[in-house]
Coordinates of C-alpha atoms in Angstrom, one line a residue:
X1 CA -42.5 32.4 -37.4
X2 CA -45.5 34.6 -38.5
X3 CA -44.9 37.5 -40.7
X4 CA -47.0 40.3 -42.1
X5 CA -47.8 38.2 -45.3
X6 CA -49.3 35.2 -43.2
X7 CA -51.3 37.3 -40.8
X8 CA -52.7 39.2 -43.5
X9 CA -53.7 36.3 -45.5
X10 CA -55.0 34.5 -42.6
X11 CA -57.4 37.4 -41.4
X12 CA -58.3 38.2 -45.0
X13 CA -59.3 34.6 -45.5
X14 CA -61.3 34.6 -42.2
X15 CA -63.1 37.8 -42.9
X16 CA -64.2 36.3 -46.2
X17 CA -65.4 33.2 -44.6
X18 CA -67.6 34.8 -42.0
X19 CA -69.0 37.3 -44.4
X20 CA -67.4 40.1 -42.8
X21 CA -66.1 41.9 -46.1
X22 CA -68.7 44.7 -46.4
X23 CA -66.5 47.0 -48.5
X24 CA -66.8 44.8 -51.8
X25 CA -64.7 42.0 -53.3
X26 CA -61.0 41.8 -52.3
X27 CA -59.0 41.4 -49.1
X28 CA -60.3 43.3 -45.9
X29 CA -56.7 43.6 -44.6
X30 CA -54.7 46.6 -46.1
X31 CA -51.7 46.6 -43.7
X32 CA -50.2 44.6 -41.0
X33 CA -47.4 45.8 -38.5
X34 CA -45.8 43.3 -36.0
X35 CA -44.0 44.2 -32.8
X36 CA -42.0 40.9 -32.3
X37 CA -40.5 42.1 -29.1
X38 CA -44.0 42.7 -27.4
X39 CA -45.7 40.0 -29.4
X40 CA -48.5 41.8 -30.8
X41 CA -49.4 43.1 -34.3
X42 CA -51.7 45.9 -35.8
X43 CA -54.1 44.7 -38.4
X44 CA -55.5 47.5 -40.3
X45 CA -58.8 46.9 -42.4
X46 CA -60.1 49.0 -45.4
X47 CA -63.3 50.1 -43.6
X48 CA -64.4 51.1 -40.2
X49 CA -67.3 48.4 -40.6
X50 CA -64.8 45.6 -41.4
X51 CA -62.4 46.6 -38.5
X52 CA -65.7 46.2 -36.3
X53 CA -66.5 42.9 -37.8
X54 CA -62.9 41.7 -37.1
X55 CA -63.5 42.2 -33.3
X56 CA -65.7 39.1 -33.4
X57 CA -62.6 37.0 -34.2
X58 CA -61.4 37.2 -30.4
X59 CA -60.2 33.7 -29.5
X60 CA -59.6 32.7 -33.2
X61 CA -56.7 30.1 -33.4
X62 CA -53.7 31.1 -35.6
X63 CA -50.9 28.7 -35.9
X64 CA -51.9 26.8 -32.8
X65 CA -52.3 29.9 -30.6
X66 CA -55.7 31.4 -29.6
X67 CA -55.3 35.0 -30.5
X68 CA -56.6 38.0 -28.5
X69 CA -58.3 40.7 -30.7
X70 CA -58.6 44.0 -29.2
X71 CA -58.9 47.8 -30.2
X72 CA -55.5 49.8 -30.1
X73 CA -55.0 51.7 -26.8
X74 CA -55.7 54.8 -28.5
X75 CA -59.1 53.8 -29.7
X76 CA -61.7 56.5 -29.2
X77 CA -65.2 54.8 -29.1
X78 CA -67.1 58.2 -29.3
X79 CA -65.1 59.3 -32.4
X80 CA -65.3 55.9 -33.9
X81 CA -69.3 55.8 -33.5
X82 CA -69.4 58.7 -36.1
X83 CA -67.5 56.9 -38.7
X84 CA -69.4 53.7 -38.8
X85 CA -70.5 50.7 -36.9
X86 CA -68.6 50.1 -33.7
X87 CA -69.8 46.6 -33.1
X88 CA -69.5 43.4 -35.2
X89 CA -72.6 42.6 -37.5
X90 CA -75.0 40.1 -35.9
X91 CA -75.2 38.3 -39.1
X92 CA -71.5 37.2 -39.3
X93 CA -71.2 33.4 -40.0
X94 CA -68.8 32.9 -37.0
X95 CA -69.5 29.2 -37.2
X96 CA -67.5 29.1 -40.4
X97 CA -64.4 29.6 -38.4
X98 CA -65.5 27.6 -35.4
X99 CA -66.3 30.8 -33.4
X100 CA -70.0 30.2 -32.9
X101 CA -70.9 31.3 -29.3
X102 CA -71.5 28.7 -26.7
X103 CA -71.5 25.2 -27.2
X104 CA -70.4 24.9 -30.8
X105 CA -67.5 26.9 -30.5
X106 CA -64.1 25.9 -28.8
X107 CA -63.1 27.3 -25.5
X108 CA -64.5 26.4 -22.1
X109 CA -67.8 28.2 -22.3
X110 CA -69.8 25.3 -23.9
X111 CA -70.9 22.9 -21.0
X112 CA -72.6 20.6 -23.5
X113 CA -69.8 20.3 -26.0
X114 CA -68.8 16.7 -26.3
X115 CA -65.3 15.4 -26.9
X116 CA -65.3 12.3 -29.0
X117 CA -61.8 10.4 -29.1
X118 CA -60.6 7.1 -30.3
X119 CA -62.3 7.2 -33.6
X120 CA -60.9 4.8 -36.3
X121 CA -59.2 6.8 -38.8
X122 CA -61.0 5.2 -41.8
X123 CA -64.4 6.4 -40.5
X124 CA -65.9 9.2 -42.6
X125 CA -67.3 12.3 -41.2
X126 CA -70.9 11.1 -42.3
X127 CA -70.4 7.7 -40.5
X128 CA -69.3 9.4 -37.4
X129 CA -72.4 11.7 -37.6
X130 CA -74.6 8.9 -38.1
X131 CA -73.4 7.2 -35.1
X132 CA -73.7 10.1 -33.0
X133 CA -77.2 11.1 -34.2
X134 CA -78.5 7.8 -32.8
X135 CA -79.2 9.8 -29.8
X136 CA -80.8 12.9 -31.4
X137 CA -79.9 15.6 -34.0
X138 CA -76.6 17.5 -33.7
X139 CA -76.3 21.2 -33.7
X140 CA -72.5 21.1 -34.1
X141 CA -70.1 18.5 -35.3
X142 CA -66.5 18.4 -36.4
X143 CA -63.7 16.0 -36.8
X144 CA -59.9 17.2 -36.1
X145 CA -58.0 16.7 -39.4
X146 CA -54.2 16.7 -40.0
X147 CA -53.3 20.1 -41.6
X148 CA -50.9 18.4 -44.3
X149 CA -52.9 15.4 -45.4
X150 CA -56.6 16.2 -44.4
X151 CA -57.0 12.8 -42.7
X152 CA -58.8 12.3 -39.5
X153 CA -56.7 12.4 -36.2
X154 CA -59.3 10.4 -34.6
X155 CA -60.9 12.9 -32.5
X156 CA -63.4 15.6 -32.7
X157 CA -66.4 17.4 -31.1
X158 CA -70.2 17.4 -31.2
X159 CA -73.0 19.3 -29.7
X160 CA -76.7 17.9 -29.6
X161 CA -79.7 20.2 -30.1
X162 CA -81.2 18.9 -27.1
X163 CA -78.7 19.3 -24.2
X164 CA -80.5 16.6 -22.2
X165 CA -79.0 14.1 -24.6
X166 CA -75.4 15.0 -23.7
X167 CA -75.1 12.7 -20.6
X168 CA -77.1 10.0 -22.2
X169 CA -74.7 10.1 -25.4
X170 CA -71.6 10.1 -23.3
X171 CA -72.7 7.2 -21.0
X172 CA -73.8 5.0 -23.8
X173 CA -70.8 5.8 -26.4
X174 CA -67.9 5.9 -23.8
X175 CA -65.9 2.7 -23.8
X176 CA -67.7 1.5 -27.0
X177 CA -65.5 -0.8 -29.1
X178 CA -65.1 0.4 -32.7
X179 CA -63.0 -2.0 -34.6
X180 CA -59.7 -2.3 -32.7
X181 CA -60.2 1.1 -31.0
X182 CA -62.3 2.2 -28.0
X183 CA -64.3 5.4 -27.9
X184 CA -63.7 8.1 -25.3
X185 CA -66.8 10.2 -25.1
X186 CA -67.2 12.9 -22.5
X187 CA -68.2 16.5 -21.9
X188 CA -65.4 18.7 -23.1
X189 CA -65.6 21.0 -20.2
X190 CA -62.7 21.0 -17.7
X191 CA -65.3 20.4 -14.8
X192 CA -65.7 16.9 -15.6
X193 CA -62.3 16.1 -14.2
X194 CA -58.7 15.8 -15.3
X195 CA -58.0 15.4 -18.9
X196 CA -54.9 14.1 -20.8
X197 CA -52.3 16.7 -21.9
X198 CA -52.9 16.0 -25.6
X199 CA -56.7 16.6 -25.2
X200 CA -56.2 19.8 -23.4
X201 CA -54.7 21.2 -26.5
X202 CA -57.8 19.8 -28.5
X203 CA -60.2 21.4 -26.0
X204 CA -58.6 24.9 -26.4
X205 CA -57.9 24.9 -30.2
X206 CA -59.2 22.1 -32.1
X207 CA -62.7 23.4 -32.9
X208 CA -61.5 26.5 -34.7
X209 CA -58.6 24.8 -36.3
X210 CA -61.1 22.2 -37.9
X211 CA -63.3 25.0 -39.3
X212 CA -60.2 26.8 -40.9
X213 CA -59.0 23.5 -42.4
X214 CA -62.3 23.0 -44.1
X215 CA -62.0 26.5 -45.7
X216 CA -58.5 25.7 -47.0
X217 CA -59.0 21.9 -47.7
X218 CA -62.4 22.2 -49.3
X219 CA -62.9 18.6 -48.8
X220 CA -65.4 16.9 -51.1
X221 CA -67.8 13.9 -50.6
X222 CA -67.0 10.9 -48.2
X223 CA -65.6 7.9 -49.7
X224 CA -67.3 4.6 -49.4
X225 CA -67.0 2.8 -45.9
X226 CA -64.4 0.1 -46.3
X227 CA -65.3 -3.4 -45.2
X228 CA -64.2 -3.7 -41.7
X229 CA -67.1 -5.7 -39.9
X230 CA -67.8 -2.7 -37.7
X231 CA -71.3 -1.9 -36.9
X232 CA -72.0 1.9 -36.7
X233 CA -75.6 1.9 -35.6
X234 CA -76.2 2.3 -31.8
X235 CA -79.6 1.9 -30.3
X236 CA -80.9 4.9 -28.7
X237 CA -81.2 4.4 -24.9
X238 CA -84.6 3.4 -23.4
X239 CA -85.2 3.7 -19.5
X240 CA -85.1 -0.1 -19.1
X241 CA -81.7 -2.1 -18.8
X242 CA -81.8 -5.8 -19.3
X243 CA -79.0 -7.7 -17.5
X244 CA -78.1 -11.5 -18.4
X245 CA -75.5 -13.9 -16.8
X246 CA -76.5 -12.5 -13.4
X247 CA -78.7 -15.1 -11.9
X248 CA -78.9 -18.8 -12.0
X249 CA -81.9 -21.2 -11.8
X250 CA -81.1 -22.4 -8.4
X251 CA -80.9 -19.0 -7.0
X252 CA -84.2 -18.1 -8.5
X253 CA -85.9 -21.2 -6.8
X254 CA -84.3 -20.3 -3.3
X255 CA -86.5 -17.6 -1.7
X256 CA -83.6 -16.4 0.4
X257 CA -81.0 -16.3 -2.4
X258 CA -83.6 -14.5 -4.5
X259 CA -84.2 -11.8 -2.0
X260 CA -80.4 -11.3 -1.5
X261 CA -79.8 -11.0 -5.2
X262 CA -82.8 -8.6 -5.5
X263 CA -81.4 -6.2 -2.7
X264 CA -77.8 -6.5 -4.1
X265 CA -79.2 -5.3 -7.6
X266 CA -81.1 -2.7 -6.0
X267 CA -78.0 -1.3 -4.1
X268 CA -75.7 -1.5 -7.0
X269 CA -78.0 -0.2 -9.6
X270 CA -79.1 2.6 -7.6
X271 CA -75.6 4.2 -7.8
X272 CA -76.0 5.0 -11.7
X273 CA -79.4 7.1 -11.4
X274 CA -83.1 7.2 -10.1
X275 CA -83.8 3.5 -9.9
X276 CA -87.5 2.9 -10.2
X277 CA -87.8 -0.7 -10.1
X278 CA -85.9 -4.0 -10.3
X279 CA -87.7 -7.1 -11.8
X280 CA -86.2 -10.6 -11.8
X281 CA -88.6 -13.0 -13.3
X282 CA -88.7 -16.4 -11.6
X283 CA -90.5 -19.4 -12.0
X284 CA -94.2 -19.8 -10.6
X285 CA -94.7 -21.5 -7.5
X286 CA -95.8 -24.5 -9.5
X287 CA -92.5 -24.5 -11.2
X288 CA -93.8 -23.2 -14.4
X289 CA -91.3 -21.3 -16.6
X290 CA -92.3 -17.8 -17.8
X291 CA -90.5 -15.4 -20.1
X292 CA -87.7 -13.6 -19.0
X293 CA -86.3 -16.2 -16.6
X294 CA -82.5 -15.6 -16.2
X295 CA -82.7 -11.9 -16.8
X296 CA -82.8 -8.9 -14.5
X297 CA -84.6 -5.6 -15.5
X298 CA -83.6 -2.3 -14.2
X299 CA -86.2 0.6 -14.7
X300 CA -84.7 4.1 -14.3
X301 CA -86.7 7.4 -14.1
X302 CA -84.8 8.7 -17.1
X303 CA -82.6 7.4 -19.9
X304 CA -79.5 9.2 -18.6
X305 CA -79.4 6.8 -15.6
X306 CA -80.1 3.6 -17.7
X307 CA -77.3 4.7 -20.0
X308 CA -74.8 5.1 -17.1
X309 CA -76.0 1.7 -15.8
X310 CA -75.5 0.0 -19.0
X311 CA -72.1 1.5 -19.7
X312 CA -70.9 0.4 -16.0
X313 CA -72.5 -3.0 -15.7
X314 CA -71.9 -4.5 -19.1
X315 CA -68.9 -6.7 -19.0
X316 CA -68.8 -6.6 -15.3
X317 CA -68.3 -9.9 -13.4
X318 CA -71.2 -11.0 -11.1
X319 CA -70.9 -14.5 -9.3
X320 CA -68.2 -15.5 -11.6
X321 CA -70.1 -14.6 -14.8
X322 CA -69.5 -11.8 -17.4
X323 CA -72.7 -9.7 -17.4
X324 CA -74.3 -8.6 -20.7
X325 CA -76.2 -5.2 -20.4
X326 CA -78.6 -4.2 -23.2
X327 CA -81.5 -1.8 -23.5
X328 CA -85.2 -3.2 -23.3
X329 CA -88.2 -1.8 -24.9
X330 CA -90.1 0.3 -22.5
X331 CA -93.6 -0.6 -23.7
X332 CA -92.9 -4.3 -23.4
X333 CA -91.7 -3.8 -20.0
X334 CA -94.5 -1.8 -18.8
X335 CA -96.8 -4.5 -20.2
X336 CA -95.0 -7.2 -18.2
X337 CA -93.7 -8.8 -21.3
X338 CA -90.1 -9.9 -20.4
X339 CA -89.4 -12.2 -23.5
X340 CA -89.0 -9.4 -25.9
X341 CA -85.7 -9.0 -28.1
X342 CA -83.3 -6.6 -26.4
X343 CA -81.1 -3.9 -28.2
X344 CA -77.6 -3.3 -27.8

């Protein structure tokens, strides 16, 4: 159970971390009174300015619970304004404790915050970041760690600098095999549908918990990546998806079957985004073989559509065959070159 000492130490530590100590060195908290019956506490700061800075800590997670930070009921705003600043400093480093507004912080207000689960425990933070940044630079990134050991719990959060990358990364990474684990990558917002009970706690608390653990653990450099045969790099999506194991030579030669497959591919592929074109190379009327025969190319209006298509179609059975879906270079496709090397 919390006591005056643990609360005092926690808020003093947090105030130091965010740069909220304006009265000089030492602890900002001078006194704590707990009302256990009504489940609240008074935290007294050594200055008016530091008390105002502490108001920015509303929602901070303490011992697994998001704390509401409010003024006392007898607080007089007019009188307080004559004594010092009544609002938190805009220069506080709230990101140090996971309270940066919007997408980087915990809570439900960040629509572009991504939950990343199923991470192999031996992955270092830098390796996970490298994987995620295959799709663009990150604005925020944290991996949840065990309080006692400092080891990764196998999940975390990230936010991309460009919100348009969010759905692309989710579609491309979700379901990706990493060693003996499978990634779960999705928007962290509840609007994306039901989540598992254990993830619910993560979405509410973990981002702030991570930041506080960083302060306490002072984790140093990442150890070398152990040999596991796992490839971390993931190719950035293009707007073109290349499918193999979809059509046979006999189907390509038969006009009726060819048109049926073309229509089937348009109908199915259109479910994943704005489909621009479907190209299925076939032998020339003279029977001449051309590059790309045996492949199906799907062109989407944006990379979000292609990423969804690749994630959905890869591994699916089509005509008894297991489909392989990869990205294809846009410049090659637009030039009618269907024989280039694809990227996973």
